[in-house]
Short mmCIF file of N, CA and C in Angstrom, two decimals:
data_model
loop_
_atom_site.label_atom_id
_atom_site.label_comp_id
_atom_site.label_asym_id
_atom_site.label_seq_id
_atom_site.Cartn_x
_atom_site.Cartn_y
_atom_site.Cartn_z
N MET A 1 29.36 -12.91 -11.86
CA MET A 1 27.70 -12.32 -11.85
C MET A 1 27.81 -12.60 -12.77
N SER A 2 26.36 -13.66 -13.73
CA SER A 2 26.15 -13.87 -14.94
C SER A 2 25.39 -12.71 -15.93
N TYR A 3 24.48 -12.05 -14.52
CA TYR A 3 24.04 -11.02 -15.35
C TYR A 3 24.26 -9.63 -14.13
N ASP A 4 23.63 -8.45 -14.03
CA ASP A 4 23.74 -7.58 -13.14
C ASP A 4 22.73 -7.28 -12.48
N VAL A 5 22.41 -7.41 -10.79
CA VAL A 5 21.24 -7.74 -10.11
C VAL A 5 22.05 -6.73 -9.38
N ASN A 6 20.45 -5.97 -8.42
CA ASN A 6 21.20 -4.64 -7.92
C ASN A 6 19.35 -5.18 -6.26
N ASP A 7 19.86 -4.47 -5.51
CA ASP A 7 18.94 -4.46 -4.51
C ASP A 7 17.43 -3.87 -5.38
N GLY A 8 16.84 -4.63 -4.53
CA GLY A 8 15.37 -3.58 -5.15
C GLY A 8 14.98 -4.15 -6.68
N ASP A 9 15.13 -5.17 -7.48
CA ASP A 9 14.79 -6.09 -9.11
C ASP A 9 14.53 -6.59 -8.65
N LEU A 10 13.57 -7.02 -9.44
CA LEU A 10 12.22 -7.89 -9.79
C LEU A 10 12.88 -8.83 -10.51
N VAL A 11 13.20 -10.29 -9.92
CA VAL A 11 13.56 -11.27 -10.57
C VAL A 11 12.87 -12.15 -10.85
N LEU A 12 12.77 -13.10 -11.29
CA LEU A 12 11.87 -14.72 -11.85
C LEU A 12 12.34 -16.10 -11.23
N CYS A 13 11.50 -16.69 -10.44
CA CYS A 13 12.24 -18.10 -10.28
C CYS A 13 12.34 -18.85 -11.80
N VAL A 14 13.09 -19.77 -12.07
CA VAL A 14 13.47 -20.33 -12.94
C VAL A 14 13.59 -21.30 -12.80
N ASP A 15 14.38 -22.19 -11.23
CA ASP A 15 14.29 -22.93 -10.65
C ASP A 15 14.15 -23.45 -9.40
N ALA A 16 13.55 -24.29 -9.19
CA ALA A 16 12.79 -24.50 -8.21
C ALA A 16 13.60 -26.31 -7.30
N SER A 17 14.22 -26.59 -8.08
CA SER A 17 13.98 -28.06 -8.12
C SER A 17 14.76 -27.85 -6.13
N PRO A 18 15.09 -29.26 -5.76
CA PRO A 18 15.52 -29.54 -4.50
C PRO A 18 16.97 -28.79 -4.17
N ASN A 19 17.55 -28.44 -3.20
CA ASN A 19 18.50 -28.14 -2.52
C ASN A 19 19.60 -29.26 -3.07
N HIS A 20 19.94 -28.89 -4.57
CA HIS A 20 21.72 -29.52 -4.67
C HIS A 20 22.32 -30.29 -3.98
N VAL A 21 22.31 -29.79 -2.31
CA VAL A 21 23.96 -30.15 -1.49
C VAL A 21 23.05 -31.21 -0.94
N THR A 22 21.64 -30.88 0.19
CA THR A 22 21.03 -31.86 1.56
C THR A 22 19.91 -32.07 0.58
N GLY A 23 19.28 -32.47 -0.47
CA GLY A 23 18.16 -32.47 -0.78
C GLY A 23 16.49 -32.35 -0.86
N GLU A 24 16.88 -31.33 0.90
CA GLU A 24 15.30 -30.24 0.36
C GLU A 24 14.99 -29.96 -0.21
N ALA A 25 13.93 -29.83 -0.03
CA ALA A 25 13.29 -29.09 -1.09
C ALA A 25 12.77 -27.85 -0.60
N VAL A 26 13.09 -26.81 -1.47
CA VAL A 26 12.85 -25.34 -1.33
C VAL A 26 11.80 -24.55 -1.91
N PRO A 27 11.73 -23.85 -0.49
CA PRO A 27 10.14 -22.86 -0.23
C PRO A 27 10.37 -21.87 -1.60
N LEU A 28 10.54 -21.67 -2.31
CA LEU A 28 10.72 -20.90 -3.50
C LEU A 28 9.42 -22.10 -5.28
N VAL A 29 9.15 -20.98 -5.06
CA VAL A 29 8.39 -21.04 -6.85
C VAL A 29 8.13 -20.91 -7.91
N ALA A 30 8.77 -22.10 -9.16
CA ALA A 30 8.89 -21.52 -10.35
C ALA A 30 7.07 -20.81 -10.55
N GLY A 31 8.69 -19.76 -11.48
CA GLY A 31 6.84 -19.05 -12.33
C GLY A 31 6.79 -17.56 -11.34
N GLU A 32 7.38 -17.78 -10.04
CA GLU A 32 7.06 -16.33 -9.44
C GLU A 32 8.13 -15.54 -9.48
N THR A 33 7.37 -14.03 -8.92
CA THR A 33 8.53 -13.18 -8.92
C THR A 33 9.03 -12.91 -7.25
N TYR A 34 9.90 -12.47 -7.37
CA TYR A 34 10.87 -12.22 -6.39
C TYR A 34 11.18 -10.85 -6.60
N ARG A 35 11.47 -9.65 -5.37
CA ARG A 35 12.03 -9.01 -5.50
C ARG A 35 13.19 -9.24 -4.74
N VAL A 36 14.66 -8.74 -5.07
CA VAL A 36 15.62 -8.74 -3.99
C VAL A 36 16.27 -8.09 -3.30
N TRP A 37 15.43 -8.67 -1.63
CA TRP A 37 16.41 -7.58 -1.28
C TRP A 37 17.98 -7.47 -0.47
N THR A 38 18.60 -8.46 -0.69
CA THR A 38 20.23 -7.86 -0.87
C THR A 38 20.49 -9.10 -1.83
N VAL A 39 21.84 -8.55 -2.64
CA VAL A 39 23.21 -9.19 -3.37
C VAL A 39 24.12 -9.45 -2.17
N LEU A 40 24.21 -11.11 -1.85
CA LEU A 40 25.39 -11.20 -0.94
C LEU A 40 26.69 -11.48 -1.76
N PRO A 41 27.39 -10.68 -2.36
CA PRO A 41 29.03 -11.05 -2.70
C PRO A 41 29.44 -12.97 -2.58
N PHE A 42 29.13 -13.76 -1.86
CA PHE A 42 29.70 -15.14 -2.02
C PHE A 42 29.36 -16.27 -3.06
N LEU A 43 30.70 -16.45 -2.47
CA LEU A 43 30.17 -17.38 -3.90
C LEU A 43 28.89 -18.68 -3.35
N CYS A 44 28.28 -19.09 -4.38
CA CYS A 44 26.94 -20.34 -4.11
C CYS A 44 28.79 -21.59 -3.61
N PRO A 45 28.39 -22.33 -3.27
CA PRO A 45 28.37 -23.45 -2.71
C PRO A 45 28.64 -24.55 -4.42
N CYS A 46 27.71 -23.89 -5.14
CA CYS A 46 27.33 -25.00 -6.28
C CYS A 46 28.14 -24.68 -7.59
N GLY A 47 29.45 -23.90 -7.06
CA GLY A 47 30.19 -23.04 -8.01
C GLY A 47 29.66 -22.30 -9.22
N ARG A 48 28.60 -22.57 -10.10
CA ARG A 48 27.80 -21.84 -10.97
C ARG A 48 27.96 -20.24 -10.86
N SER A 49 28.04 -19.83 -9.60
CA SER A 49 27.50 -18.06 -9.39
C SER A 49 28.36 -17.89 -8.42
N ASP A 50 28.67 -15.86 -8.95
CA ASP A 50 29.82 -15.47 -7.66
C ASP A 50 28.53 -15.13 -6.42
N ALA A 51 27.70 -14.51 -6.09
CA ALA A 51 26.20 -13.96 -5.40
C ALA A 51 25.13 -14.61 -5.05
N LEU A 52 24.56 -15.19 -4.04
CA LEU A 52 23.64 -15.02 -3.65
C LEU A 52 22.72 -13.99 -3.57
N LEU A 53 21.28 -14.09 -4.07
CA LEU A 53 20.34 -13.14 -3.96
C LEU A 53 19.39 -13.65 -2.56
N ASP A 54 19.35 -12.67 -2.18
CA ASP A 54 18.13 -12.76 -0.62
C ASP A 54 16.98 -12.01 -1.06
N VAL A 55 15.37 -13.08 -1.50
CA VAL A 55 14.62 -12.95 -1.74
C VAL A 55 13.36 -12.84 -0.73
N GLY A 56 13.50 -12.25 0.48
CA GLY A 56 12.65 -12.93 1.32
C GLY A 56 12.04 -14.14 2.01
N VAL A 57 12.65 -14.68 0.73
CA VAL A 57 11.95 -16.34 1.76
C VAL A 57 13.51 -17.33 1.94
N GLY A 58 13.32 -17.95 2.95
CA GLY A 58 14.53 -19.05 3.71
C GLY A 58 15.73 -18.02 3.19
N PHE A 59 17.03 -18.05 3.58
CA PHE A 59 17.88 -16.68 3.70
C PHE A 59 18.36 -16.67 2.25
N ALA A 60 19.22 -17.29 1.82
CA ALA A 60 19.80 -16.72 0.72
C ALA A 60 19.62 -17.74 -1.21
N TRP A 61 19.89 -17.85 -2.25
CA TRP A 61 19.82 -18.19 -3.19
C TRP A 61 21.01 -18.21 -4.27
N CYS A 62 21.17 -19.22 -5.02
CA CYS A 62 22.10 -19.29 -5.55
C CYS A 62 21.22 -18.62 -7.03
N GLN A 63 22.42 -17.29 -7.36
CA GLN A 63 21.47 -17.01 -8.94
C GLN A 63 21.44 -17.07 -9.48
N THR A 64 21.66 -18.22 -9.92
CA THR A 64 21.07 -19.13 -11.20
C THR A 64 19.96 -19.29 -10.77
N ARG A 65 19.10 -19.41 -9.88
CA ARG A 65 17.66 -19.95 -9.80
C ARG A 65 16.91 -18.73 -9.83
N PHE A 66 16.95 -17.54 -10.62
CA PHE A 66 16.74 -16.74 -11.02
C PHE A 66 17.08 -16.38 -12.60
N ARG A 67 15.85 -15.44 -12.91
CA ARG A 67 16.41 -13.99 -14.04
C ARG A 67 15.99 -12.88 -13.81
N LEU A 68 16.24 -12.27 -14.03
CA LEU A 68 16.55 -10.90 -14.30
C LEU A 68 15.65 -10.26 -15.24
N LEU A 69 13.98 -9.60 -14.50
CA LEU A 69 13.54 -9.36 -15.31
C LEU A 69 13.70 -7.21 -15.97
N PRO A 70 13.57 -7.34 -16.55
CA PRO A 70 13.49 -5.83 -16.92
C PRO A 70 12.50 -5.06 -16.51
N LYS A 71 13.28 -3.90 -15.90
CA LYS A 71 12.89 -2.59 -14.93
C LYS A 71 11.33 -2.03 -16.16
N PRO A 72 10.16 -1.60 -15.05
CA PRO A 72 9.12 -1.02 -16.43
C PRO A 72 9.15 -0.26 -16.61
N LYS A 73 9.19 0.29 -17.71
CA LYS A 73 9.64 1.85 -18.80
C LYS A 73 8.19 2.82 -18.16
N SER A 74 8.50 3.70 -17.53
CA SER A 74 8.03 4.92 -17.25
C SER A 74 7.02 5.19 -17.89
N ARG A 75 6.04 5.54 -17.39
CA ARG A 75 4.56 5.89 -18.65
C ARG A 75 4.73 7.53 -18.75
N LYS A 76 4.12 7.78 -19.75
CA LYS A 76 4.59 9.47 -19.60
C LYS A 76 3.27 10.02 -19.28
N LYS A 77 2.88 10.83 -17.85
CA LYS A 77 1.54 11.07 -17.27
C LYS A 77 0.46 11.87 -18.97
N VAL A 78 -0.10 11.75 -18.70
CA VAL A 78 -1.26 13.03 -19.18
C VAL A 78 -2.09 13.30 -18.45
N GLU A 79 -1.51 14.51 -18.47
CA GLU A 79 -2.02 15.82 -17.75
C GLU A 79 -4.23 15.95 -18.20
N ARG A 80 -4.80 16.06 -17.70
CA ARG A 80 -5.94 16.21 -17.76
C ARG A 80 -6.52 17.51 -18.07
N LYS A 81 -6.98 18.22 -18.54
CA LYS A 81 -7.69 19.49 -18.00
C LYS A 81 -8.97 19.11 -17.43
N GLU A 82 -8.90 20.61 -16.78
CA GLU A 82 -9.99 20.62 -15.64
C GLU A 82 -11.10 20.53 -16.34
N SER A 83 -12.23 20.03 -16.37
CA SER A 83 -13.61 20.27 -17.53
C SER A 83 -14.67 21.38 -16.11
N ALA A 84 -15.08 22.12 -16.92
CA ALA A 84 -16.10 23.26 -16.00
C ALA A 84 -17.52 22.67 -16.57
N PRO A 85 -18.20 23.16 -15.19
CA PRO A 85 -19.60 22.10 -15.39
C PRO A 85 -20.42 22.20 -16.03
N LYS A 86 -21.14 21.75 -16.73
CA LYS A 86 -21.96 21.97 -17.60
C LYS A 86 -23.56 22.84 -17.10
N GLU A 87 -23.79 23.37 -18.27
CA GLU A 87 -25.14 23.99 -17.97
C GLU A 87 -25.58 23.63 -18.32
N LEU A 88 -27.32 23.77 -17.00
CA LEU A 88 -27.69 22.56 -17.60
C LEU A 88 -29.34 23.81 -17.34
N GLU A 89 -30.13 23.69 -19.04
CA GLU A 89 -31.06 24.46 -18.98
C GLU A 89 -32.74 23.70 -18.69
N PRO A 90 -33.48 24.44 -17.47
CA PRO A 90 -34.22 24.38 -17.03
C PRO A 90 -35.18 23.89 -17.83
N VAL A 91 -35.28 22.45 -17.82
CA VAL A 91 -36.51 21.74 -18.31
C VAL A 91 -38.31 22.52 -17.42
N ASP A 92 -39.03 22.91 -18.49
CA ASP A 92 -40.54 23.08 -18.51
C ASP A 92 -41.17 21.78 -18.50
N ARG A 93 -41.40 21.42 -16.52
CA ARG A 93 -42.45 20.70 -16.35
C ARG A 93 -43.66 20.82 -17.14
N GLY A 94 -44.72 21.77 -17.76
CA GLY A 94 -45.85 22.32 -17.45
C GLY A 94 -46.49 22.00 -17.17
N GLY A 95 -46.45 22.70 -15.19
CA GLY A 95 -47.69 21.96 -14.99
C GLY A 95 -48.83 22.99 -14.15
#
């Protein structure tokens, strides 16, 4: 494989050109992000990758159509102090 991709990873579609075998249009959109459902360890018929990716659109696509996106960095959760209600002074309305 050109890069190590696993189930659940996010990938960016960089090649939505027609199917190179049949010439049919593909339902992928260049620039769209997809989540990998399954990595199928089969050689692509084009010979450019040794895995097909199932991203929930169509069946499975050559791994060369996608680029792996970096995993989001976890943010440190900031704990908030519990604030006590402010004491209000009564207002003399001079009634």
